[in-house]
C-alpha positions as a LaTeX table, in Angstrom:
\begin{tabular}{lrrr}
\hline
Residue & $x$ (\AA) & $y$ (\AA) & $z$ (\AA) \\
\hline
Unk1 & 177.51 & $-8.62$ & 27.48 \\
Unk2 & 175.66 & $-9.09$ & 30.77 \\
Unk3 & 173.81 & $-12.10$ & 29.35 \\
Unk4 & 177.06 & $-13.62$ & 28.13 \\
Unk5 & 178.65 & $-13.23$ & 31.55 \\
Unk6 & 175.61 & $-14.89$ & 33.08 \\
Unk7 & 175.94 & $-17.91$ & 30.79 \\
Unk8 & 179.66 & $-18.17$ & 31.50 \\
Unk9 & 178.96 & $-18.08$ & 35.24 \\
Unk10 & 176.37 & $-20.86$ & 34.91 \\
Unk11 & 178.77 & $-22.97$ & 32.85 \\
Unk12 & 181.48 & $-22.51$ & 35.47 \\
Unk13 & 179.04 & $-23.46$ & 38.25 \\
Unk14 & 177.96 & $-26.57$ & 36.34 \\
Unk15 & 181.56 & $-27.60$ & 35.78 \\
Unk16 & 182.14 & $-27.26$ & 39.52 \\
Unk17 & 179.57 & $-30.01$ & 40.04 \\
Unk18 & 182.15 & $-32.44$ & 38.67 \\
Unk19 & 184.63 & $-31.52$ & 41.39 \\
Unk20 & 182.26 & $-31.04$ & 44.33 \\
Unk21 & 180.48 & $-33.78$ & 46.31 \\
Unk22 & 177.29 & $-35.08$ & 44.63 \\
Unk23 & 174.55 & $-32.45$ & 44.62 \\
Unk24 & 171.36 & $-33.85$ & 43.12 \\
Unk25 & 169.21 & $-30.68$ & 43.31 \\
Unk26 & 171.90 & $-28.49$ & 41.75 \\
Unk27 & 172.60 & $-31.04$ & 39.03 \\
Unk28 & 168.88 & $-31.36$ & 38.27 \\
Unk29 & 168.58 & $-27.59$ & 37.98 \\
Unk30 & 171.58 & $-27.43$ & 35.65 \\
Unk31 & 170.07 & $-30.12$ & 33.42 \\
Unk32 & 167.09 & $-27.80$ & 32.88 \\
Unk33 & 169.29 & $-24.85$ & 31.88 \\
Unk34 & 168.85 & $-23.12$ & 28.51 \\
Unk35 & 172.57 & $-23.42$ & 27.69 \\
Unk36 & 173.63 & $-26.68$ & 26.09 \\
Unk37 & 177.10 & $-26.29$ & 27.63 \\
Unk38 & 175.60 & $-26.07$ & 31.12 \\
Unk39 & 173.50 & $-29.16$ & 30.41 \\
Unk40 & 176.54 & $-31.04$ & 29.08 \\
Unk41 & 178.53 & $-30.28$ & 32.24 \\
Unk42 & 175.61 & $-31.34$ & 34.42 \\
Unk43 & 175.26 & $-34.60$ & 32.49 \\
Unk44 & 178.93 & $-35.38$ & 33.04 \\
Unk45 & 178.49 & $-34.67$ & 36.75 \\
Unk46 & 175.47 & $-36.97$ & 36.94 \\
Unk47 & 177.48 & $-39.76$ & 35.33 \\
Unk48 & 180.55 & $-39.21$ & 37.50 \\
Unk49 & 178.59 & $-39.23$ & 40.75 \\
Unk50 & 176.23 & $-42.04$ & 39.72 \\
Unk51 & 173.09 & $-39.93$ & 40.20 \\
Unk52 & 170.69 & $-42.61$ & 38.99 \\
Unk53 & 167.70 & $-40.62$ & 40.23 \\
Unk54 & 168.25 & $-38.13$ & 37.41 \\
Unk55 & 167.51 & $-40.48$ & 34.51 \\
Unk56 & 164.12 & $-38.86$ & 33.89 \\
Unk57 & 165.73 & $-35.42$ & 33.88 \\
Unk58 & 168.45 & $-36.60$ & 31.52 \\
Unk59 & 165.88 & $-38.02$ & 29.11 \\
Unk60 & 163.84 & $-34.81$ & 29.20 \\
Unk61 & 166.94 & $-32.74$ & 28.51 \\
Unk62 & 167.91 & $-35.04$ & 25.64 \\
Unk63 & 164.49 & $-34.77$ & 24.04 \\
Unk64 & 164.59 & $-30.99$ & 24.40 \\
Unk65 & 167.91 & $-30.73$ & 22.59 \\
Unk66 & 166.62 & $-32.59$ & 19.54 \\
Unk67 & 164.27 & $-29.63$ & 18.95 \\
Unk68 & 165.85 & $-27.02$ & 16.67 \\
Unk69 & 169.17 & $-28.74$ & 17.40 \\
Unk70 & 171.53 & $-26.38$ & 15.57 \\
Unk71 & 170.18 & $-23.45$ & 17.57 \\
Unk72 & 169.73 & $-25.23$ & 20.91 \\
Unk73 & 172.70 & $-27.61$ & 20.87 \\
Unk74 & 175.42 & $-26.56$ & 18.43 \\
Unk75 & 178.13 & $-29.21$ & 18.03 \\
Unk76 & 175.88 & $-31.71$ & 19.89 \\
Unk77 & 177.68 & $-31.06$ & 23.18 \\
Unk78 & 174.57 & $-31.62$ & 25.30 \\
Unk79 & 173.16 & $-34.61$ & 23.43 \\
Unk80 & 176.50 & $-36.41$ & 23.42 \\
Unk81 & 177.03 & $-35.88$ & 27.15 \\
Unk82 & 173.44 & $-36.84$ & 27.94 \\
Unk83 & 173.60 & $-40.10$ & 25.99 \\
Unk84 & 176.93 & $-40.97$ & 27.62 \\
Unk85 & 175.50 & $-40.20$ & 31.07 \\
Unk86 & 172.42 & $-42.34$ & 30.46 \\
Unk87 & 174.62 & $-45.22$ & 29.33 \\
Unk88 & 176.85 & $-44.84$ & 32.39 \\
Unk89 & 173.80 & $-44.89$ & 34.66 \\
Unk90 & 172.50 & $-48.12$ & 33.12 \\
Unk91 & 169.63 & $-46.77$ & 31.03 \\
Unk92 & 168.52 & $-49.67$ & 28.83 \\
Unk93 & 165.81 & $-48.35$ & 26.50 \\
Unk94 & 167.10 & $-49.09$ & 23.01 \\
Unk95 & 164.94 & $-46.37$ & 21.46 \\
Unk96 & 167.00 & $-43.70$ & 23.23 \\
Unk97 & 170.22 & $-44.91$ & 21.68 \\
Unk98 & 168.77 & $-45.79$ & 18.27 \\
Unk99 & 167.59 & $-42.21$ & 17.83 \\
Unk100 & 171.00 & $-40.89$ & 18.82 \\
Unk101 & 172.84 & $-43.42$ & 16.66 \\
Unk102 & 170.99 & $-42.15$ & 13.58 \\
Unk103 & 171.03 & $-38.44$ & 14.34 \\
Unk104 & 172.67 & $-36.16$ & 11.78 \\
Unk105 & 173.18 & $-32.47$ & 12.49 \\
Unk106 & 174.51 & $-30.45$ & 9.54 \\
Unk107 & 175.76 & $-27.08$ & 10.74 \\
Unk108 & 176.97 & $-24.05$ & 8.80 \\
Unk109 & 180.73 & $-23.91$ & 8.25 \\
Unk110 & 182.89 & $-21.93$ & 5.89 \\
Unk111 & 181.96 & $-23.02$ & 2.39 \\
Unk112 & 178.99 & $-25.21$ & 3.26 \\
Unk113 & 177.63 & $-27.40$ & 6.04 \\
Unk114 & 179.23 & $-30.08$ & 8.21 \\
Unk115 & 177.69 & $-32.78$ & 10.39 \\
Unk116 & 178.46 & $-32.31$ & 14.08 \\
Unk117 & 176.87 & $-35.49$ & 15.44 \\
Unk118 & 179.65 & $-38.04$ & 14.87 \\
Unk119 & 180.54 & $-38.38$ & 18.55 \\
Unk120 & 176.86 & $-38.72$ & 19.44 \\
Unk121 & 176.36 & $-41.57$ & 16.97 \\
Unk122 & 179.49 & $-43.34$ & 18.22 \\
Unk123 & 178.47 & $-43.04$ & 21.89 \\
Unk124 & 175.01 & $-44.38$ & 21.10 \\
Unk125 & 176.40 & $-47.38$ & 19.23 \\
Unk126 & 178.71 & $-48.16$ & 22.14 \\
Unk127 & 175.73 & $-48.05$ & 24.51 \\
Unk128 & 173.76 & $-50.44$ & 22.30 \\
Unk129 & 176.74 & $-52.79$ & 22.34 \\
Unk130 & 177.09 & $-52.71$ & 26.12 \\
Unk131 & 173.38 & $-53.36$ & 26.52 \\
Unk132 & 173.41 & $-56.30$ & 24.10 \\
Unk133 & 170.74 & $-54.72$ & 21.91 \\
Unk134 & 169.39 & $-56.90$ & 19.09 \\
Unk135 & 169.45 & $-53.75$ & 16.93 \\
Unk136 & 173.21 & $-53.38$ & 17.27 \\
Unk137 & 174.17 & $-55.03$ & 13.98 \\
Unk138 & 171.79 & $-52.78$ & 12.04 \\
Unk139 & 173.49 & $-49.74$ & 13.52 \\
Unk140 & 176.96 & $-51.17$ & 12.90 \\
Unk141 & 176.06 & $-51.78$ & 9.25 \\
Unk142 & 174.82 & $-48.20$ & 8.94 \\
Unk143 & 177.86 & $-46.79$ & 10.70 \\
Unk144 & 180.31 & $-48.75$ & 8.54 \\
Unk145 & 178.83 & $-46.80$ & 5.62 \\
Unk146 & 178.53 & $-43.51$ & 7.53 \\
Unk147 & 179.73 & $-40.33$ & 5.77 \\
Unk148 & 181.95 & $-39.54$ & 8.77 \\
Unk149 & 185.39 & $-41.25$ & 8.75 \\
Unk150 & 185.37 & $-41.02$ & 12.55 \\
Unk151 & 182.13 & $-42.99$ & 12.74 \\
Unk152 & 183.30 & $-45.59$ & 10.21 \\
Unk153 & 186.52 & $-46.11$ & 12.18 \\
Unk154 & 184.66 & $-46.46$ & 15.48 \\
Unk155 & 182.21 & $-48.89$ & 13.88 \\
Unk156 & 185.09 & $-51.06$ & 12.67 \\
Unk157 & 186.54 & $-51.19$ & 16.17 \\
Unk158 & 183.19 & $-51.90$ & 17.79 \\
Unk159 & 182.26 & $-54.57$ & 15.26 \\
Unk160 & 185.59 & $-56.26$ & 15.91 \\
Unk161 & 184.96 & $-56.18$ & 19.65 \\
Unk162 & 181.48 & $-57.65$ & 19.27 \\
Unk163 & 182.83 & $-60.31$ & 16.92 \\
Unk164 & 180.83 & $-63.30$ & 15.81 \\
Unk165 & 179.93 & $-64.41$ & 12.31 \\
Unk166 & 177.71 & $-61.41$ & 11.60 \\
Unk167 & 180.43 & $-58.99$ & 12.64 \\
Unk168 & 183.00 & $-60.81$ & 10.52 \\
Unk169 & 180.72 & $-60.73$ & 7.48 \\
Unk170 & 180.06 & $-57.00$ & 7.88 \\
Unk171 & 183.77 & $-56.24$ & 8.11 \\
Unk172 & 184.67 & $-58.54$ & 5.22 \\
Unk173 & 182.21 & $-56.65$ & 3.04 \\
Unk174 & 183.46 & $-53.27$ & 4.27 \\
Unk175 & 187.07 & $-54.30$ & 3.62 \\
Unk176 & 186.28 & $-54.95$ & $-0.04$ \\
Unk177 & 184.25 & $-51.79$ & $-0.68$ \\
Unk178 & 185.86 & $-48.56$ & $-1.92$ \\
Unk179 & 187.16 & $-46.36$ & 0.91 \\
Unk180 & 188.07 & $-42.72$ & 0.23 \\
Unk181 & 190.18 & $-42.51$ & 3.40 \\
Unk182 & 193.01 & $-44.98$ & 2.79 \\
Unk183 & 194.10 & $-45.05$ & 6.42 \\
Unk184 & 190.71 & $-46.45$ & 7.46 \\
Unk185 & 191.33 & $-49.70$ & 5.58 \\
Unk186 & 193.72 & $-50.69$ & 8.35 \\
Unk187 & 190.91 & $-50.13$ & 10.87 \\
Unk188 & 188.62 & $-52.45$ & 8.93 \\
Unk189 & 191.40 & $-55.03$ & 8.76 \\
Unk190 & 192.03 & $-54.78$ & 12.51 \\
Unk191 & 188.33 & $-55.16$ & 13.24 \\
Unk192 & 188.02 & $-58.21$ & 10.99 \\
Unk193 & 191.05 & $-59.86$ & 12.58 \\
Unk194 & 189.58 & $-59.24$ & 16.03 \\
Unk195 & 186.20 & $-60.61$ & 14.98 \\
Unk196 & 187.30 & $-63.66$ & 13.01 \\
Unk197 & 190.82 & $-64.51$ & 14.18 \\
Unk198 & 192.99 & $-66.68$ & 11.94 \\
Unk199 & 190.20 & $-67.07$ & 9.37 \\
Unk200 & 190.55 & $-63.35$ & 8.61 \\
Unk201 & 194.26 & $-63.51$ & 7.79 \\
Unk202 & 193.92 & $-64.51$ & 4.08 \\
Unk203 & 191.47 & $-61.74$ & 3.05 \\
Unk204 & 193.41 & $-59.16$ & 5.04 \\
Unk205 & 196.83 & $-60.33$ & 3.83 \\
Unk206 & 195.65 & $-60.10$ & 0.22 \\
Unk207 & 195.75 & $-56.32$ & 0.62 \\
Unk208 & 199.49 & $-56.40$ & 1.25 \\
Unk209 & 199.77 & $-56.32$ & $-2.56$ \\
Unk210 & 197.72 & $-53.12$ & $-2.83$ \\
Unk211 & 199.16 & $-50.28$ & $-4.89$ \\
Unk212 & 198.53 & $-47.69$ & $-2.16$ \\
Unk213 & 201.35 & $-47.76$ & 0.42 \\
Unk214 & 199.05 & $-46.24$ & 3.05 \\
Unk215 & 196.71 & $-49.20$ & 2.74 \\
Unk216 & 199.61 & $-51.66$ & 2.80 \\
Unk217 & 201.05 & $-50.05$ & 5.92 \\
Unk218 & 197.72 & $-50.02$ & 7.74 \\
Unk219 & 196.93 & $-53.61$ & 6.86 \\
Unk220 & 200.42 & $-54.74$ & 7.84 \\
Unk221 & 200.19 & $-53.10$ & 11.24 \\
Unk222 & 196.73 & $-54.62$ & 11.77 \\
Unk223 & 198.17 & $-58.06$ & 11.06 \\
Unk224 & 201.05 & $-57.45$ & 13.43 \\
Unk225 & 198.86 & $-56.10$ & 16.21 \\
Unk226 & 196.61 & $-59.16$ & 15.94 \\
Unk227 & 199.46 & $-61.30$ & 17.38 \\
Unk228 & 198.12 & $-64.20$ & 15.30 \\
Unk229 & 200.89 & $-66.70$ & 14.40 \\
Unk230 & 199.26 & $-67.15$ & 10.98 \\
Unk231 & 200.06 & $-63.52$ & 10.16 \\
Unk232 & 203.83 & $-64.05$ & 10.10 \\
Unk233 & 204.12 & $-65.85$ & 6.74 \\
Unk234 & 202.28 & $-63.24$ & 4.62 \\
Unk235 & 204.11 & $-60.38$ & 6.34 \\
Unk236 & 207.49 & $-62.03$ & 5.77 \\
Unk237 & 206.62 & $-62.74$ & 2.13 \\
Unk238 & 205.56 & $-59.14$ & 1.63 \\
Unk239 & 208.82 & $-57.90$ & 3.14 \\
Unk240 & 210.79 & $-60.15$ & 0.76 \\
Unk241 & 209.03 & $-58.59$ & $-2.22$ \\
Unk242 & 209.29 & $-54.90$ & $-1.30$ \\
Unk243 & 212.16 & $-52.52$ & $-2.03$ \\
Unk244 & 210.76 & $-49.17$ & $-0.89$ \\
Unk245 & 212.32 & $-48.17$ & 2.43 \\
Unk246 & 209.16 & $-46.67$ & 3.95 \\
Unk247 & 207.11 & $-49.75$ & 3.15 \\
Unk248 & 209.81 & $-52.07$ & 4.45 \\
Unk249 & 209.80 & $-50.09$ & 7.70 \\
Unk250 & 206.04 & $-50.64$ & 8.08 \\
Unk251 & 206.40 & $-54.36$ & 7.41 \\
Unk252 & 209.27 & $-54.74$ & 9.87 \\
Unk253 & 207.24 & $-52.91$ & 12.51 \\
Unk254 & 204.31 & $-55.23$ & 11.87 \\
Unk255 & 206.49 & $-58.33$ & 12.12 \\
Unk256 & 207.94 & $-57.06$ & 15.39 \\
Unk257 & 204.46 & $-56.61$ & 16.87 \\
Unk258 & 203.76 & $-60.33$ & 16.43 \\
Unk259 & 206.35 & $-61.11$ & 19.15 \\
Unk260 & 206.64 & $-64.73$ & 18.04 \\
Unk261 & 209.92 & $-66.62$ & 17.69 \\
Unk262 & 209.81 & $-66.36$ & 13.89 \\
Unk263 & 209.43 & $-62.59$ & 14.16 \\
Unk264 & 212.40 & $-62.33$ & 16.50 \\
Unk265 & 214.51 & $-64.38$ & 14.09 \\
Unk266 & 213.54 & $-62.15$ & 11.18 \\
Unk267 & 214.53 & $-59.02$ & 13.11 \\
Unk268 & 217.84 & $-60.56$ & 14.12 \\
Unk269 & 218.50 & $-61.49$ & 10.50 \\
Unk270 & 217.82 & $-57.90$ & 9.42 \\
Unk271 & 220.21 & $-56.72$ & 12.11 \\
Unk272 & 222.88 & $-59.07$ & 10.82 \\
Unk273 & 222.37 & $-58.03$ & 7.19 \\
Unk274 & 223.02 & $-54.34$ & 7.94 \\
Unk275 & 221.66 & $-51.35$ & 6.04 \\
Unk276 & 218.54 & $-49.35$ & 6.83 \\
Unk277 & 216.61 & $-52.47$ & 7.80 \\
Unk278 & 219.18 & $-53.09$ & 10.53 \\
Unk279 & 218.54 & $-49.72$ & 12.18 \\
Unk280 & 214.78 & $-50.27$ & 12.11 \\
Unk281 & 215.12 & $-53.85$ & 13.34 \\
Unk282 & 217.29 & $-52.75$ & 16.26 \\
Unk283 & 214.62 & $-50.32$ & 17.38 \\
Unk284 & 211.88 & $-52.92$ & 17.08 \\
Unk285 & 213.91 & $-55.45$ & 19.07 \\
Unk286 & 213.24 & $-53.33$ & 22.15 \\
Unk287 & 209.89 & $-55.11$ & 22.23 \\
Unk288 & 211.81 & $-58.28$ & 23.10 \\
Unk289 & 213.56 & $-57.00$ & 26.21 \\
Unk290 & 211.73 & $-59.63$ & 28.22 \\
Unk291 & 213.58 & $-62.33$ & 26.23 \\
Unk292 & 217.22 & $-62.30$ & 27.39 \\
Unk293 & 218.36 & $-64.78$ & 24.76 \\
Unk294 & 217.05 & $-62.56$ & 21.94 \\
Unk295 & 218.63 & $-59.42$ & 23.37 \\
Unk296 & 221.94 & $-61.19$ & 23.94 \\
Unk297 & 222.11 & $-62.19$ & 20.28 \\
Unk298 & 221.12 & $-58.66$ & 19.27 \\
Unk299 & 223.91 & $-57.16$ & 21.37 \\
Unk300 & 226.46 & $-59.45$ & 19.73 \\
Unk301 & 225.25 & $-58.51$ & 16.24 \\
Unk302 & 225.26 & $-54.78$ & 17.05 \\
Unk303 & 228.69 & $-54.78$ & 18.69 \\
Unk304 & 230.91 & $-52.08$ & 17.23 \\
Unk305 & 227.95 & $-50.22$ & 15.70 \\
Unk306 & 227.00 & $-47.30$ & 17.99 \\
Unk307 & 223.85 & $-46.44$ & 16.04 \\
Unk308 & 222.52 & $-49.98$ & 16.34 \\
Unk309 & 223.41 & $-50.18$ & 20.02 \\
Unk310 & 221.64 & $-46.88$ & 20.58 \\
Unk311 & 218.52 & $-48.19$ & 18.84 \\
Unk312 & 218.58 & $-51.32$ & 20.98 \\
Unk313 & 218.44 & $-49.12$ & 24.08 \\
Unk314 & 220.78 & $-48.05$ & 26.82 \\
Unk315 & 220.52 & $-51.38$ & 28.63 \\
Unk316 & 221.37 & $-53.40$ & 25.53 \\
\hline
\end{tabular}
């Protein structure tokens, strides 16, 4: 019990380093602590206060926590915070991040073992991206096939941000491979649209015909969020061919996100036609409050219908 109280006191003291003025000696001492939670708090303090002089200490602590990692750093709290601190302080050595980006840490859980290093791998990939590492695409390819859905999703986002032909090719391949988590297909679609722009619309839009409504909804929202004018036609065509209310709601939401004149007209038409689409369209038209002419037409169409007026908003 006494030992536990001692660890808790050290953790509390390390967390105080985040709120107190920069204290290099105290932060250095905390980085050498036996508790991974103390080290994690000290790493966050080093990053927050820009304590660049601690890079050697951060690297030593990181190396230490790779040894017997399940015992010394359960849940990868220390390693994740240390990698993030090194990245924040401008550490450039690719080897540091490559090791972290490939680290797996299976830990005992009820009924088996579970990897706890997803956040660590994601943080390392982000650091490689910021540093312009030539190894980045290798890591992105590995992460797009990672067992962790969290890592695959982050890799899709990061690949989209990096863009370029190589990024677009990686995401095109990933989009056409089997994915056990249906909601991640929308992430791959969003990444591809970010990486390749209008050229990505046809392969992404082809999935609007998928049998899984989760995939259709995710892909539709990715197309809408892209704000690409070329995305309107396939979304409108998909809406014309769908009867299921839930799927129509996803498609209307996606069309609304485009915020183009064609999208506004489609929402106004749905409002005029009445039914469940009208209620959804009225809610989505709130996105067009900065267009007085659109809102004026919406108010006229919703006149005498309290539910529609309510969906348009109090200032409609």
